[in-house]
Coordinates of C-alpha atoms in Angstrom, one line a residue:
X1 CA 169.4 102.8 88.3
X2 CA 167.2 100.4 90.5
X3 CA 165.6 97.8 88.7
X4 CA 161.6 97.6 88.8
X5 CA 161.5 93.6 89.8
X6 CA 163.7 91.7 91.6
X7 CA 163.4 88.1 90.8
X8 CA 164.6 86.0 93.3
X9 CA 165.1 82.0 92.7
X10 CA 165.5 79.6 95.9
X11 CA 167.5 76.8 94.2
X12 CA 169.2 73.5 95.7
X13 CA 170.6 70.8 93.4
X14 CA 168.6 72.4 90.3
X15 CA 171.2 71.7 87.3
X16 CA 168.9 69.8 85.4
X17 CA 166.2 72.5 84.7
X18 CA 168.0 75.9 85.9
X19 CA 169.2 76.9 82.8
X20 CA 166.3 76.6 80.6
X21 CA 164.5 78.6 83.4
X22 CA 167.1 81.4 83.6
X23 CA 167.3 81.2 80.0
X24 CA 163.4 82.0 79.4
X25 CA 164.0 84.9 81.8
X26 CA 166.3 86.5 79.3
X27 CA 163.7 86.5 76.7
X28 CA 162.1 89.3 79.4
X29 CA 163.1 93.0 78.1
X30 CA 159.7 95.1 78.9
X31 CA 160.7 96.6 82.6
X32 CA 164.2 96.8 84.0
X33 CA 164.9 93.4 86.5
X34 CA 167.6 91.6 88.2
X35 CA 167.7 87.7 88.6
X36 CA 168.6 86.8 91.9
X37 CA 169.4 83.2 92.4
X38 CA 169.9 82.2 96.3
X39 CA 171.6 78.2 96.5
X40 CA 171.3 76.1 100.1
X41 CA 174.4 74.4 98.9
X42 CA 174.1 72.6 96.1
X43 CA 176.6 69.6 95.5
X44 CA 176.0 69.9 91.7
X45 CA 176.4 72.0 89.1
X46 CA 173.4 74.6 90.1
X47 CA 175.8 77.5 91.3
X48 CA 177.7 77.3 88.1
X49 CA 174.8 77.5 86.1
X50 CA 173.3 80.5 88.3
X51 CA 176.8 82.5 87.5
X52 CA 176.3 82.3 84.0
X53 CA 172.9 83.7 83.8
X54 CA 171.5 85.5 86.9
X55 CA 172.3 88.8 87.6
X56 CA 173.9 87.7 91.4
X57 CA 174.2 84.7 93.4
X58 CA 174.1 84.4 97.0
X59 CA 175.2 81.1 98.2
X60 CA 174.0 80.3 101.9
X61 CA 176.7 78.8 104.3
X62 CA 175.3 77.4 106.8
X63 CA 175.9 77.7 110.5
X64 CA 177.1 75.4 113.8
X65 CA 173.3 75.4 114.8
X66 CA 171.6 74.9 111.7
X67 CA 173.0 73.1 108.3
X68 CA 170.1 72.6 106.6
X69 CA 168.6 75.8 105.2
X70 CA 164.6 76.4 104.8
X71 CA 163.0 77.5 101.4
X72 CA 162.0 80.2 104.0
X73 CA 165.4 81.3 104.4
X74 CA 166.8 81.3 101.3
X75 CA 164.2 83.2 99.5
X76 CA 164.8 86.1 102.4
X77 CA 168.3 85.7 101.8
X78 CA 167.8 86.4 98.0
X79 CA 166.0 89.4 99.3
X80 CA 168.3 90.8 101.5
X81 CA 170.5 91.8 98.4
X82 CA 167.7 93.0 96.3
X83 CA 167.0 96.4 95.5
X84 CA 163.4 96.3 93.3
X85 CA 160.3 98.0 93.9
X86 CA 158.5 94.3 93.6
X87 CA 160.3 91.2 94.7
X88 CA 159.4 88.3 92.7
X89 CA 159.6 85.0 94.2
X90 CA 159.8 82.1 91.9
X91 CA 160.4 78.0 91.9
X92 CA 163.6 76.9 89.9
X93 CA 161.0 74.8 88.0
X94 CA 158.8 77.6 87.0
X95 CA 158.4 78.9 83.1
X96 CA 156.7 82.1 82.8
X97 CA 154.8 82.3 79.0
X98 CA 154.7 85.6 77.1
X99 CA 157.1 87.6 79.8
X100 CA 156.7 90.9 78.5
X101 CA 153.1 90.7 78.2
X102 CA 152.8 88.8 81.5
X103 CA 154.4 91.6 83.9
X104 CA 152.2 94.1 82.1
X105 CA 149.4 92.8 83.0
X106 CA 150.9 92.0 86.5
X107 CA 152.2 95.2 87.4
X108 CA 148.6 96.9 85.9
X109 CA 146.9 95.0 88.7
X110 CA 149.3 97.2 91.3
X111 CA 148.9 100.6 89.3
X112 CA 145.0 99.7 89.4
X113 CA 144.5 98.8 93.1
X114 CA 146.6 101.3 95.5
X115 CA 146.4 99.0 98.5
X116 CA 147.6 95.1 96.9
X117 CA 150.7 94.2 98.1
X118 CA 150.6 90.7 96.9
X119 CA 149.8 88.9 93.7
X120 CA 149.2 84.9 92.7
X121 CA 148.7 83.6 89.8
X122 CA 146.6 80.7 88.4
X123 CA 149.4 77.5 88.4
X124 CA 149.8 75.3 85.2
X125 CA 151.5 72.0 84.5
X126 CA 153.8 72.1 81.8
X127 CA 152.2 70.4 79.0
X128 CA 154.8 67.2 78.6
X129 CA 154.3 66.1 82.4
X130 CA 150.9 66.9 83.0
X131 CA 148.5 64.1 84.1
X132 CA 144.5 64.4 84.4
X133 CA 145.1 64.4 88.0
X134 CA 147.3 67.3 87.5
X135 CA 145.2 69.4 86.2
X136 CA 142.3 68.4 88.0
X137 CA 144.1 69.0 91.7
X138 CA 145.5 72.1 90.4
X139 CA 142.7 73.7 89.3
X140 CA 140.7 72.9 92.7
X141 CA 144.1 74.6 94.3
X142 CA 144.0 77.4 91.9
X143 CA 140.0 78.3 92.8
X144 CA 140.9 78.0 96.4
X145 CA 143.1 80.3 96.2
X146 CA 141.0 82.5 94.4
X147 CA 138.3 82.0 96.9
X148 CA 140.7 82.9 99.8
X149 CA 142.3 85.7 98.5
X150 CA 139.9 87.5 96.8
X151 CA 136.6 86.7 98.0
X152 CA 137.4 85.8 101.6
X153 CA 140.0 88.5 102.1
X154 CA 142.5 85.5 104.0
X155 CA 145.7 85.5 101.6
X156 CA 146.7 82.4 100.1
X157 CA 149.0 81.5 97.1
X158 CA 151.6 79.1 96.4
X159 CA 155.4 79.2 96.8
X160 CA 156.1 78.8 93.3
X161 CA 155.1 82.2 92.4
X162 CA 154.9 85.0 94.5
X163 CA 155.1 88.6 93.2
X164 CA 154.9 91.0 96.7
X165 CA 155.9 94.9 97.1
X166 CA 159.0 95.1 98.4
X167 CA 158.2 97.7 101.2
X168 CA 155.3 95.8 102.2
X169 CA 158.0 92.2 102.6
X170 CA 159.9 93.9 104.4
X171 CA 157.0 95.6 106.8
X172 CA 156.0 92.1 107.7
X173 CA 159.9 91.1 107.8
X174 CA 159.7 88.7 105.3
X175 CA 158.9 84.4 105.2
X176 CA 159.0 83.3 108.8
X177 CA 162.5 80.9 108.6
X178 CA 160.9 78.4 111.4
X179 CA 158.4 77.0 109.3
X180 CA 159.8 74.1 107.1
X181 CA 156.4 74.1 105.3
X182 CA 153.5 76.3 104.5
X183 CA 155.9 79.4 104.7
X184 CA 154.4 80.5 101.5
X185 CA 151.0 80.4 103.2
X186 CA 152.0 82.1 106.4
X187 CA 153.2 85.2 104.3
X188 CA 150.5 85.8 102.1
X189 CA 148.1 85.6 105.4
X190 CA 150.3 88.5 107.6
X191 CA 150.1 90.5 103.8
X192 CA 146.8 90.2 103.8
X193 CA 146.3 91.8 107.3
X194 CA 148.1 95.4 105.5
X195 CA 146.9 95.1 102.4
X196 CA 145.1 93.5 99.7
X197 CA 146.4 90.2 98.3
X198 CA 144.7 88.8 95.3
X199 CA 145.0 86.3 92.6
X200 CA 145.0 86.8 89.3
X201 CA 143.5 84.1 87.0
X202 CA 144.3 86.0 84.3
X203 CA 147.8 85.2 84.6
X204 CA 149.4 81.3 84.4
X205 CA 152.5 80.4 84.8
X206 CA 153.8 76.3 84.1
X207 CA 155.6 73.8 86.5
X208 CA 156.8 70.1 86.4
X209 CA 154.2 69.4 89.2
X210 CA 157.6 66.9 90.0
X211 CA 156.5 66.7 94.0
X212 CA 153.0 64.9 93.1
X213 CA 154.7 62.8 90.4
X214 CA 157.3 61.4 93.4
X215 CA 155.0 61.7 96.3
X216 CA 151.4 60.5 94.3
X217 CA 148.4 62.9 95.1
X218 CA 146.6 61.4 98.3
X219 CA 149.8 61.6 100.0
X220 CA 150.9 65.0 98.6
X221 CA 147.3 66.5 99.5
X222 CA 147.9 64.8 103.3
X223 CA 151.0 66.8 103.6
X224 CA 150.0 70.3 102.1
X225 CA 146.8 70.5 104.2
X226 CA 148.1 69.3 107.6
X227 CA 151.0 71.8 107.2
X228 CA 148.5 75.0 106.5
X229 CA 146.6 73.8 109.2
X230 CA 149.8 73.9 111.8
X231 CA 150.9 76.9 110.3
X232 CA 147.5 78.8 110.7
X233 CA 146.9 77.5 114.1
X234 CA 150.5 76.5 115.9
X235 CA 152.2 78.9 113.9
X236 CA 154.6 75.6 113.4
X237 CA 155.0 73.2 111.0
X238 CA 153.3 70.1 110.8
X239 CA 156.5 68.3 109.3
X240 CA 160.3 69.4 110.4
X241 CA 161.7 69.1 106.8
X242 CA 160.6 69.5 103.4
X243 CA 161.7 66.6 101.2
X244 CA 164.0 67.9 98.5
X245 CA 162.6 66.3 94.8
X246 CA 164.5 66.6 91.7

C-alpha cells in the first residue's frame, strides 16, 4: 500500500538534532507516511542515525564534475524514491507540534481547494533559542509570504517546510539543482503558474532559526533577498554556495 505523505529530509552533518526530529515524526500515526532521509555525505554520525529511524536513506555520491551537492538536489533525490500522493519537504531542524492534528488540517486545505498544489506554513522559533529579533524577522517573513502567495497569487514559502502534490512536483520537474540558493523560492513561483499555492497561518511549525544566530540578521536578510532577486530575474543564484551551519 502507498503511503499518503512522503516526508523527505535533506540532511548533511545533522547528528546533533536528527534524532529528536525523526523521533517526533514517530509520534505521527493519523495517515499512512514514509520518512525519507536524503544525506550529501555526511562525515558524522547523520546516516547512522537516519538508518535507525527513517523509513529509507539515500545517500548521494557525488560525481567527477560536481562534489558538492545542492539542498536542490538532494531533496529531488529524496523524491526520486518516493512513492506518496504529497511529498513533504522538511529541514533536519524542523519540529512539527500536534502531528496528527497538524496534517489534518493540512491535507483539509487540499480536499477543500481542488487546484492547490502547494502549502507553507507560518515558521516558528523554537522557544529555547528564540530572540526578539527572531520573532520579529520571522513574523515579517511569514506575512510576506502570506501576502505573496495568497493575495498576490506569486508563490513563495520557505525551504524548511514545503508540503507540494506529488504529480504537480514532478509536472514542473522538481527544485531546479543550479540554484545554490533561493531553490525553495524558484519552486513555489513555477507551482504557482499550475496551480494554487497558499500559506496557511493556521499551521506553525518550530526551528532553531541557527543561520541568523551564526550569520546575525542584517547580514542574513542581505543574503536571502539578493538571492530571490537573482533567482526571479537571472534565474541564477546570487551566491555559488550555501554556507553549511550546524
Amino acid at each position: 500500500m502507498k503511503p499518503l505523505i512522503s516526508i523527505i529530509i535533506p540532511t548533511l552533518n545533522e547528528e546533533k538534532i536528527l534524532a529528536s526530529m525523526l523521533q517526533s515524526l514517530r509520534t505521527f500515526t493519523a495517515y499512512s507516511h514514509e520518512i525519507i532521509v536524503s544525506d550529501g555525505k555526511s562525515t558524522d554520525k547523520t546516516v547512522e542515525i537516519a538508518q535507525k529511524y527513517a523509513d529509507h536513506v539515500v545517500e548521494y555520491k557525488g560525481n567527477e564534475k560536481q562534489t558538492k551537492q545542492t539542498i536542490a538536489h538532494a531533496r529531488n533525490l529524496g523524491a526520486s524514491i518516493a512513492t506518496g500522493e504529497y511529498f513533504l519537504f522538511l529541514d533536519a531542524d524542523v519540529f512539527i507540534p500536534h502531528n496528527n492534528e497538524f496534517f489534518t488540517k493540512a491535507l483539509a486545505r487540499f480536499e477543500l481547494d481542488k487546484r492547490l498544489v502547494a502549502l507553507g506554513v507560518f515558521l516558528k522559533i523554537l522557544p529555547e533559542h528564540a530572540t526578539f529579533a527572531d520573532r520579529f524577522f520571522f513574523g515579517l517573513l511569514n506575512y510576506w509570504h502570506y501576502f505573496l502567495s495568497n493575495i498576490v497569487h506569486d508563490g513563495a514559502a520557505s525551504g524548511e517546510f514545503q508540503m507540494i502534490h506529488a504529480n504537480a512536483f514532478k509536472q514542473v520537474q522538481g527544485y531546479n539543482e543550479s540554484l545554490a540558493v533561493s531553490e525553495d523560492y524558484n519552486l513555489m513561483e513555477r507551482l504557482s503558474k499550475i496551480g494554487h499555492m497558499r500559506i496557511a497561518p493556521e499551521l506553525k511549525v518550530f526551528h532553531t532559526s541557527r543561520r541568523a544566530h551564526s550569520l546575525g540578521w542584517p547580514k542574513l536578510l542581505s543574503l536571502w533577498i539578493g538571492n530571490a532577486v537573482y533567482a526571479r530575474l537571472f534565474k541564477r543564484s546570487m551566491n555559488a554556495e550555501w554556507k553549511v551551519i550546524r
